[in-house]
Amino acid sequence: MFPSLFVILLSVSWKSSSTLAYPSEGFLHCLSLHFANSTSISKLVYTQRNSSFSSVLKSSAQNFRFTTPSTPTPLFIITPLQPSHIQAAIYCSRIHGLHVRTRSGGHDFEGLSYTTANYIVPFVVIDLVNLRSVQVDVEKATAWVESGATIGELYYGIATAWVESGATVGDLYDEIARKSKTLGFPAGICPTLGVGGHLSGGGYGLLFRKYGLGADNVIDARLIDVKGRILDKKSMGEDLFWAIRGGGGGTFGIVLAWKLKLVAVPANVTVFTVRKTLEQNATKLVHRWQSIAHKFPKEMYPSIAIARVNSSEDEEKMTIQASFTSVFLGSIEELIPLMEEKFPELGLVKEDCLEMSWAESNLYSFLYVLRSPSETLLNRNQKSSISKTFFKAKSDFVKQPIPESAFEGLWSKFYEDEAKSASMLFVGFGGKMDEILETEYPYPHRAGNLYTILYTVDWEEKENINSEKFM
């Protein structure tokens, strides 16, 4: 991975002279001079000697691979209350030769927002957890959301018109539904996604085949650049505004807030999950799905989750199960004939389907649980199948159908000891994504992609000493 431009600009050569050998006191003194309104830095800055340092550092860590004693830790964690605190942190980091990591508080599979692979150059973390307000204009169907919010908090804000404290990506969905059952936003499924990292990396979810990515629906932003200037879309210029919508978090500056275009969703959507094992013709169904999923109507989000399970015929025998799941922006009556035409081999029937609000469908897709209480979406520590554990996740983008024989060869990998918790998630592309050129935004995976595969494997803490075998 190439080092980010922003990190390069913030860093200066690290010297071993006595004046620069350990910049802690100088950095703290610099912050105290530049924090506005005489804010006490002791309440906003955590040093390694602070008793709360470890808990704050690990507060939003999803992957425990990056919370071990050998993981490089920052000299300081800064939790700003206002933009001037970020400006001060950037300025002081520059003059004291510290790298900057920016954290918006959500998923971070590789720990990039709070650790580093560079053991030589010291760094600080700017944690945006306190900057999470949401301001919504329901009449214009737009919202301003600060980067420290979760996607859930965004939906909560749409419901209440103005929110300045705590929620999550799930809250966002749920509260949009309460305010207006016909407003949504095309972002991710997981309730704990941080807005800043999610949008700056692209951000796809249940609505991306209909409306594109979250980043495709950003219409303005407020960013602090390396010089400490606060820029909007007009003042930052077209190139920079292009880059921050999918070019990576913290790469070109720190985005304070995003202006979003909300989108229309029906009052009720339809979901289904049909599970098939190898003994129930799963291989042929998966092979068929990959050639047609990208051709489904834009209103459908098609996916398959693949993992090993105990055989229903013999509990001591393992088999592979493919769970075909979809969220459809329409009714059961509309969906059944559509599936009979497009994918009759699956054998979908009315009894497999459920209608629910779009907000509920996000929880269903995240937890595979029906009728979860809306409060479930408010939990920032929500645990999914690939979070709050030791894991590795990686993606591919498929441009040509994989032969059936290749799938048959792949299944044997699931029976290996290291794959006891392994899974694959296929998500169909097409729809709106086929209409956007790969150069229109920094996120290039557009036309020509049939589907994406997310591979994951997790393991227990006692097994982490042999983590390479899982990797």
Short mmCIF file of C-alpha atoms in Angstrom, two decimals, residues 91-431:
data_model
loop_
_atom_site.label_atom_id
_atom_site.label_comp_id
_atom_site.label_asym_id
_atom_site.label_seq_id
_atom_site.Cartn_x
_atom_site.Cartn_y
_atom_site.Cartn_z
CA TYR A 91 0.09 22.08 13.14
CA CYS A 92 1.82 20.62 16.20
CA SER A 93 2.27 17.25 14.52
CA ARG A 94 4.01 18.91 11.61
CA ILE A 95 6.50 20.90 13.64
CA HIS A 96 7.28 17.96 15.95
CA GLY A 97 7.65 15.36 13.22
CA LEU A 98 4.69 13.17 14.10
CA HIS A 99 2.59 11.20 11.65
CA VAL A 100 -1.18 11.51 11.93
CA ARG A 101 -3.81 8.77 11.88
CA THR A 102 -7.44 9.87 11.67
CA ARG A 103 -10.17 7.68 13.17
CA SER A 104 -13.91 8.09 12.66
CA GLY A 105 -14.70 5.19 14.95
CA GLY A 106 -16.09 2.38 12.84
CA HIS A 107 -14.83 -0.74 11.11
CA ASP A 108 -11.15 -0.83 10.30
CA PHE A 109 -10.16 -4.30 9.14
CA GLU A 110 -6.42 -3.53 8.98
CA GLY A 111 -6.09 -1.06 11.86
CA LEU A 112 -4.97 1.74 9.53
CA SER A 113 -6.71 4.45 11.55
CA TYR A 114 -5.03 3.76 14.89
CA THR A 115 -1.74 1.94 14.31
CA THR A 116 1.15 1.83 11.84
CA ALA A 117 3.55 -0.63 10.29
CA ASN A 118 6.34 1.92 10.73
CA TYR A 119 8.03 1.24 14.07
CA ILE A 120 10.46 4.18 13.76
CA VAL A 121 8.40 7.30 13.17
CA PRO A 122 6.08 8.19 16.10
CA PHE A 123 2.46 9.05 15.41
CA VAL A 124 -0.71 10.44 16.95
CA VAL A 125 -4.35 9.47 16.51
CA ILE A 126 -6.98 12.14 15.96
CA ASP A 127 -10.19 10.43 17.07
CA LEU A 128 -13.31 12.19 15.79
CA VAL A 129 -15.68 10.48 18.21
CA ASN A 130 -16.87 13.82 19.66
CA LEU A 131 -17.62 15.30 16.22
CA ARG A 132 -20.72 13.36 15.26
CA SER A 133 -23.59 15.79 14.80
CA VAL A 134 -26.19 15.35 12.06
CA GLN A 135 -28.23 18.16 10.49
CA VAL A 136 -31.05 17.17 8.16
CA ASP A 137 -33.21 19.08 5.69
CA VAL A 138 -36.09 16.73 5.02
CA GLU A 139 -37.71 19.13 2.56
CA LYS A 140 -34.60 19.22 0.36
CA ALA A 141 -33.73 15.57 1.11
CA THR A 142 -30.18 16.44 2.19
CA ALA A 143 -28.13 15.96 5.34
CA TRP A 144 -24.88 17.29 6.79
CA VAL A 145 -23.13 14.66 8.91
CA GLU A 146 -19.83 14.96 10.76
CA SER A 147 -17.18 12.31 10.12
CA GLY A 148 -17.19 10.97 13.69
CA ALA A 149 -20.81 9.80 13.41
CA THR A 150 -21.75 6.29 12.45
CA ILE A 151 -24.08 5.61 9.56
CA GLY A 152 -26.64 4.73 12.21
CA GLU A 153 -26.40 8.17 13.75
CA LEU A 154 -27.01 9.68 10.35
CA TYR A 155 -30.38 7.93 10.09
CA TYR A 156 -31.20 8.92 13.62
CA GLY A 157 -30.50 12.51 12.67
CA ILE A 158 -32.79 12.35 9.66
CA ALA A 159 -35.57 11.42 12.05
CA THR A 160 -34.93 14.06 14.66
CA ALA A 161 -33.71 16.85 12.35
CA TRP A 162 -30.76 17.66 14.61
CA VAL A 163 -28.65 15.23 16.66
CA GLU A 164 -25.39 15.96 18.44
CA SER A 165 -24.83 12.80 20.42
CA GLY A 166 -24.53 9.12 20.21
CA ALA A 167 -25.80 6.43 17.95
CA THR A 168 -24.55 4.21 14.99
CA VAL A 169 -24.86 3.09 10.76
CA GLY A 170 -27.92 1.17 11.97
CA ASP A 171 -29.43 4.09 13.88
CA LEU A 172 -29.11 6.11 10.76
CA TYR A 173 -31.24 3.63 8.82
CA ASP A 174 -33.78 3.22 11.59
CA GLU A 175 -34.37 6.88 12.24
CA ILE A 176 -34.61 7.83 8.58
CA ALA A 177 -37.44 5.33 8.47
CA ARG A 178 -39.18 6.93 11.43
CA LYS A 179 -38.95 10.43 10.02
CA SER A 180 -39.91 9.47 6.52
CA LYS A 181 -40.52 5.90 5.45
CA THR A 182 -39.58 6.92 1.93
CA LEU A 183 -36.13 8.43 2.58
CA GLY A 184 -32.91 6.47 2.76
CA PHE A 185 -29.21 6.71 2.00
CA PRO A 186 -27.06 4.25 0.00
CA ALA A 187 -24.51 3.28 2.63
CA GLY A 188 -23.35 0.05 4.30
CA ILE A 189 -25.22 -2.54 6.30
CA CYS A 190 -23.21 -2.74 9.52
CA PRO A 191 -24.56 -0.44 12.28
CA THR A 192 -21.07 0.44 13.50
CA LEU A 193 -19.64 1.84 10.27
CA GLY A 194 -17.94 5.21 10.78
CA VAL A 195 -19.16 7.84 8.32
CA GLY A 196 -15.73 9.35 7.67
CA GLY A 197 -13.93 6.16 6.68
CA HIS A 198 -16.96 4.66 4.97
CA LEU A 199 -17.61 7.54 2.57
CA SER A 200 -13.95 8.27 1.89
CA GLY A 201 -13.49 4.64 0.83
CA GLY A 202 -16.58 4.49 -1.39
CA GLY A 203 -19.28 2.87 0.76
CA TYR A 204 -21.61 0.30 -0.74
CA GLY A 205 -24.69 -1.28 0.79
CA LEU A 206 -28.21 -2.43 0.06
CA LEU A 207 -29.03 0.45 -2.29
CA PHE A 208 -25.83 0.63 -4.33
CA ARG A 209 -27.26 -1.11 -7.43
CA LYS A 210 -30.10 1.44 -7.44
CA TYR A 211 -28.30 4.64 -6.44
CA GLY A 212 -24.56 3.95 -6.49
CA LEU A 213 -22.21 4.22 -3.53
CA GLY A 214 -22.45 6.51 -0.54
CA ALA A 215 -19.56 8.52 -2.03
CA ASP A 216 -21.51 8.92 -5.28
CA ASN A 217 -24.18 10.76 -3.29
CA VAL A 218 -21.89 13.24 -1.50
CA ILE A 219 -22.65 16.73 -2.80
CA ASP A 220 -20.37 18.86 -0.60
CA ALA A 221 -17.82 18.50 2.20
CA ARG A 222 -15.83 20.48 4.76
CA LEU A 223 -12.18 19.48 4.91
CA ILE A 224 -9.12 20.61 6.89
CA ASP A 225 -6.02 20.47 4.71
CA VAL A 226 -2.37 20.12 5.72
CA LYS A 227 -2.12 23.91 6.17
CA GLY A 228 -5.05 23.91 8.58
CA ARG A 229 -7.44 25.62 6.18
CA ILE A 230 -11.13 24.65 6.26
CA LEU A 231 -12.29 24.13 2.68
CA ASP A 232 -15.64 23.36 1.08
CA LYS A 233 -16.35 21.94 -2.36
CA LYS A 234 -15.86 25.29 -4.08
CA SER A 235 -12.68 26.35 -2.29
CA MET A 236 -10.98 22.93 -2.39
CA GLY A 237 -11.48 22.64 -6.16
CA GLU A 238 -12.79 19.87 -8.38
CA ASP A 239 -9.73 17.62 -8.16
CA LEU A 240 -9.64 17.44 -4.37
CA PHE A 241 -13.41 17.05 -4.10
CA TRP A 242 -13.12 14.17 -6.59
CA ALA A 243 -10.33 12.53 -4.58
CA ILE A 244 -11.98 12.48 -1.17
CA ARG A 245 -15.02 10.56 -2.47
CA GLY A 246 -13.42 7.13 -2.60
CA GLY A 247 -9.71 7.97 -2.55
CA GLY A 248 -9.13 6.85 1.03
CA GLY A 249 -9.56 8.34 4.49
CA GLY A 250 -6.91 10.76 5.76
CA THR A 251 -5.13 10.76 2.42
CA PHE A 252 -5.73 14.34 1.32
CA GLY A 253 -6.83 15.97 4.55
CA ILE A 254 -9.31 15.41 7.37
CA VAL A 255 -12.94 15.67 6.30
CA LEU A 256 -14.95 17.33 9.06
CA ALA A 257 -18.40 16.81 7.56
CA TRP A 258 -20.21 15.59 4.47
CA LYS A 259 -23.31 16.90 2.72
CA LEU A 260 -25.38 14.00 1.46
CA LYS A 261 -28.17 13.59 -1.06
CA LEU A 262 -30.88 11.37 0.43
CA VAL A 263 -32.73 8.95 -1.85
CA ALA A 264 -36.21 7.50 -2.22
CA VAL A 265 -37.10 4.06 -0.86
CA PRO A 266 -40.48 2.33 -0.65
CA ALA A 267 -42.32 2.13 2.67
CA ASN A 268 -41.79 -1.64 2.64
CA VAL A 269 -39.21 -3.89 1.02
CA THR A 270 -39.03 -7.68 0.64
CA VAL A 271 -36.25 -9.91 1.95
CA PHE A 272 -35.57 -13.61 1.63
CA THR A 273 -32.90 -16.17 2.50
CA VAL A 274 -32.84 -19.58 0.82
CA ARG A 275 -30.20 -22.02 2.08
CA LYS A 276 -28.84 -24.83 -0.05
CA THR A 277 -26.14 -27.40 0.76
CA LEU A 278 -23.93 -29.30 -1.66
CA GLU A 279 -26.38 -32.18 -1.40
CA GLN A 280 -29.13 -29.76 -2.49
CA ASN A 281 -27.35 -28.68 -5.67
CA ALA A 282 -25.60 -25.62 -4.18
CA THR A 283 -22.67 -25.77 -6.60
CA LYS A 284 -24.82 -25.50 -9.71
CA LEU A 285 -26.94 -22.76 -8.11
CA VAL A 286 -23.88 -20.67 -7.19
CA HIS A 287 -22.47 -21.18 -10.67
CA ARG A 288 -25.75 -20.06 -12.24
CA TRP A 289 -26.16 -17.07 -9.88
CA GLN A 290 -22.85 -15.51 -10.86
CA SER A 291 -23.96 -15.17 -14.47
CA ILE A 292 -27.32 -13.56 -13.77
CA ALA A 293 -27.07 -11.58 -10.48
CA HIS A 294 -25.62 -8.50 -12.18
CA LYS A 295 -28.57 -8.52 -14.60
CA PHE A 296 -31.24 -8.40 -11.89
CA PRO A 297 -33.28 -5.17 -11.71
CA LYS A 298 -31.60 -2.27 -9.90
CA GLU A 299 -34.12 -2.65 -7.09
CA MET A 300 -32.54 -5.93 -5.97
CA TYR A 301 -29.48 -6.46 -3.76
CA PRO A 302 -28.44 -10.10 -4.40
CA SER A 303 -25.87 -11.90 -2.25
CA ILE A 304 -24.66 -15.37 -1.27
CA ALA A 305 -22.95 -16.29 2.01
CA ILE A 306 -20.91 -19.50 1.83
CA ALA A 307 -19.56 -21.45 4.81
CA ARG A 308 -19.17 -24.97 6.10
CA VAL A 309 -21.90 -26.40 8.34
CA ASN A 310 -22.91 -29.68 9.91
CA SER A 311 -24.82 -31.87 7.52
CA SER A 312 -28.52 -32.22 8.30
CA GLU A 313 -28.30 -35.84 7.26
CA ASP A 314 -25.30 -36.69 9.46
CA GLU A 315 -24.31 -34.19 12.17
CA GLU A 316 -20.80 -35.63 12.35
CA LYS A 317 -20.31 -34.90 8.66
CA MET A 318 -19.50 -31.42 7.33
CA THR A 319 -20.90 -29.90 4.19
CA ILE A 320 -20.91 -26.53 2.43
CA GLN A 321 -23.96 -24.28 2.64
CA ALA A 322 -24.79 -21.40 0.33
CA SER A 323 -27.29 -18.88 1.73
CA PHE A 324 -28.94 -16.91 -1.08
CA THR A 325 -30.17 -13.62 0.36
CA SER A 326 -31.75 -10.62 -1.34
CA VAL A 327 -33.34 -7.33 -0.42
CA PHE A 328 -35.85 -6.13 -3.02
CA LEU A 329 -37.27 -2.62 -3.18
CA GLY A 330 -40.79 -3.84 -3.79
CA SER A 331 -43.49 -6.27 -2.66
CA ILE A 332 -43.59 -10.06 -2.46
CA GLU A 333 -46.15 -10.09 -5.28
CA GLU A 334 -43.66 -8.27 -7.51
CA LEU A 335 -40.67 -10.37 -6.48
CA ILE A 336 -42.00 -13.91 -6.97
CA PRO A 337 -42.72 -13.66 -10.74
CA LEU A 338 -39.44 -11.79 -11.19
CA MET A 339 -37.47 -14.65 -9.61
CA GLU A 340 -39.46 -17.25 -11.54
CA GLU A 341 -38.33 -15.51 -14.71
CA LYS A 342 -34.72 -14.67 -13.77
CA PHE A 343 -33.67 -17.49 -11.42
CA PRO A 344 -36.26 -20.31 -11.41
CA GLU A 345 -33.60 -22.85 -10.35
CA LEU A 346 -33.58 -21.37 -6.82
CA GLY A 347 -37.24 -22.33 -6.33
CA LEU A 348 -38.19 -19.21 -4.36
CA VAL A 349 -41.73 -19.33 -3.01
CA LYS A 350 -43.88 -16.82 -1.16
CA GLU A 351 -43.27 -18.53 2.18
CA ASP A 352 -39.53 -17.75 1.89
CA CYS A 353 -40.21 -14.00 1.77
CA LEU A 354 -40.89 -11.30 4.34
CA GLU A 355 -41.90 -7.68 3.96
CA MET A 356 -40.44 -5.08 6.32
CA SER A 357 -39.24 -1.49 6.39
CA TRP A 358 -36.00 -0.64 4.67
CA ALA A 359 -34.50 0.11 8.09
CA GLU A 360 -35.38 -3.37 9.33
CA SER A 361 -33.91 -4.93 6.19
CA ASN A 362 -30.49 -3.56 7.09
CA LEU A 363 -30.58 -5.28 10.47
CA TYR A 364 -31.83 -8.44 8.81
CA SER A 365 -28.93 -8.38 6.36
CA PHE A 366 -26.45 -7.62 9.14
CA LEU A 367 -27.57 -10.05 11.84
CA TYR A 368 -29.90 -12.43 9.96
CA VAL A 369 -32.35 -11.81 12.79
CA LEU A 370 -36.01 -10.98 12.24
CA ARG A 371 -37.76 -8.04 13.88
CA SER A 372 -34.82 -6.84 15.94
CA PRO A 373 -35.73 -3.92 18.20
CA SER A 374 -34.58 -0.59 16.83
CA GLU A 375 -32.41 -0.13 19.93
CA THR A 376 -30.17 -2.85 18.51
CA LEU A 377 -28.99 -0.30 15.97
CA LEU A 378 -27.79 2.06 18.69
CA ASN A 379 -25.08 -0.28 19.95
CA ARG A 380 -21.65 1.00 18.91
CA ASN A 381 -20.18 -2.29 20.11
CA GLN A 382 -22.45 -4.34 17.88
CA LYS A 383 -20.72 -7.59 16.95
CA SER A 384 -21.01 -8.99 13.44
CA SER A 385 -19.62 -12.24 12.07
CA ILE A 386 -16.36 -10.49 11.14
CA SER A 387 -15.74 -8.05 13.97
CA LYS A 388 -14.67 -8.00 17.61
CA THR A 389 -12.37 -10.97 17.05
CA PHE A 390 -9.07 -11.92 15.44
CA PHE A 391 -9.70 -12.03 11.72
CA LYS A 392 -8.50 -11.37 8.20
CA ALA A 393 -10.76 -10.11 5.42
CA LYS A 394 -9.96 -9.49 1.78
CA SER A 395 -11.92 -8.85 -1.43
CA ASP A 396 -11.86 -9.79 -5.09
CA PHE A 397 -13.83 -8.37 -8.00
CA VAL A 398 -15.00 -10.99 -10.50
CA LYS A 399 -15.18 -10.05 -14.19
CA GLN A 400 -15.70 -13.51 -15.73
CA PRO A 401 -17.79 -16.42 -14.40
CA ILE A 402 -15.81 -18.95 -12.39
CA PRO A 403 -16.09 -22.50 -13.83
CA GLU A 404 -18.20 -25.00 -11.92
CA SER A 405 -15.16 -27.26 -11.57
CA ALA A 406 -13.28 -24.44 -9.82
CA PHE A 407 -16.04 -24.12 -7.23
CA GLU A 408 -15.88 -27.87 -6.66
CA GLY A 409 -12.15 -27.55 -6.06
CA LEU A 410 -12.67 -24.60 -3.75
CA TRP A 411 -15.07 -26.37 -1.39
CA SER A 412 -12.33 -28.69 -0.09
CA LYS A 413 -10.53 -25.65 1.37
CA PHE A 414 -13.46 -25.13 3.75
CA TYR A 415 -12.79 -28.50 5.38
CA GLU A 416 -9.29 -27.56 6.52
CA ASP A 417 -8.83 -27.02 10.26
CA GLU A 418 -7.92 -23.34 9.75
CA ALA A 419 -11.18 -22.73 7.89
CA LYS A 420 -13.56 -23.69 10.68
CA SER A 421 -14.75 -20.05 10.80
CA ALA A 422 -14.07 -19.12 7.20
CA SER A 423 -16.72 -17.66 4.92
CA MET A 424 -17.20 -16.09 1.51
CA LEU A 425 -19.74 -13.40 0.68
CA PHE A 426 -20.71 -12.81 -2.95
CA VAL A 427 -22.48 -9.52 -3.75
CA GLY A 428 -23.89 -8.94 -7.23
CA PHE A 429 -22.87 -5.77 -9.05
CA GLY A 430 -24.48 -4.26 -12.15
CA GLY A 431 -27.38 -1.82 -12.08
#
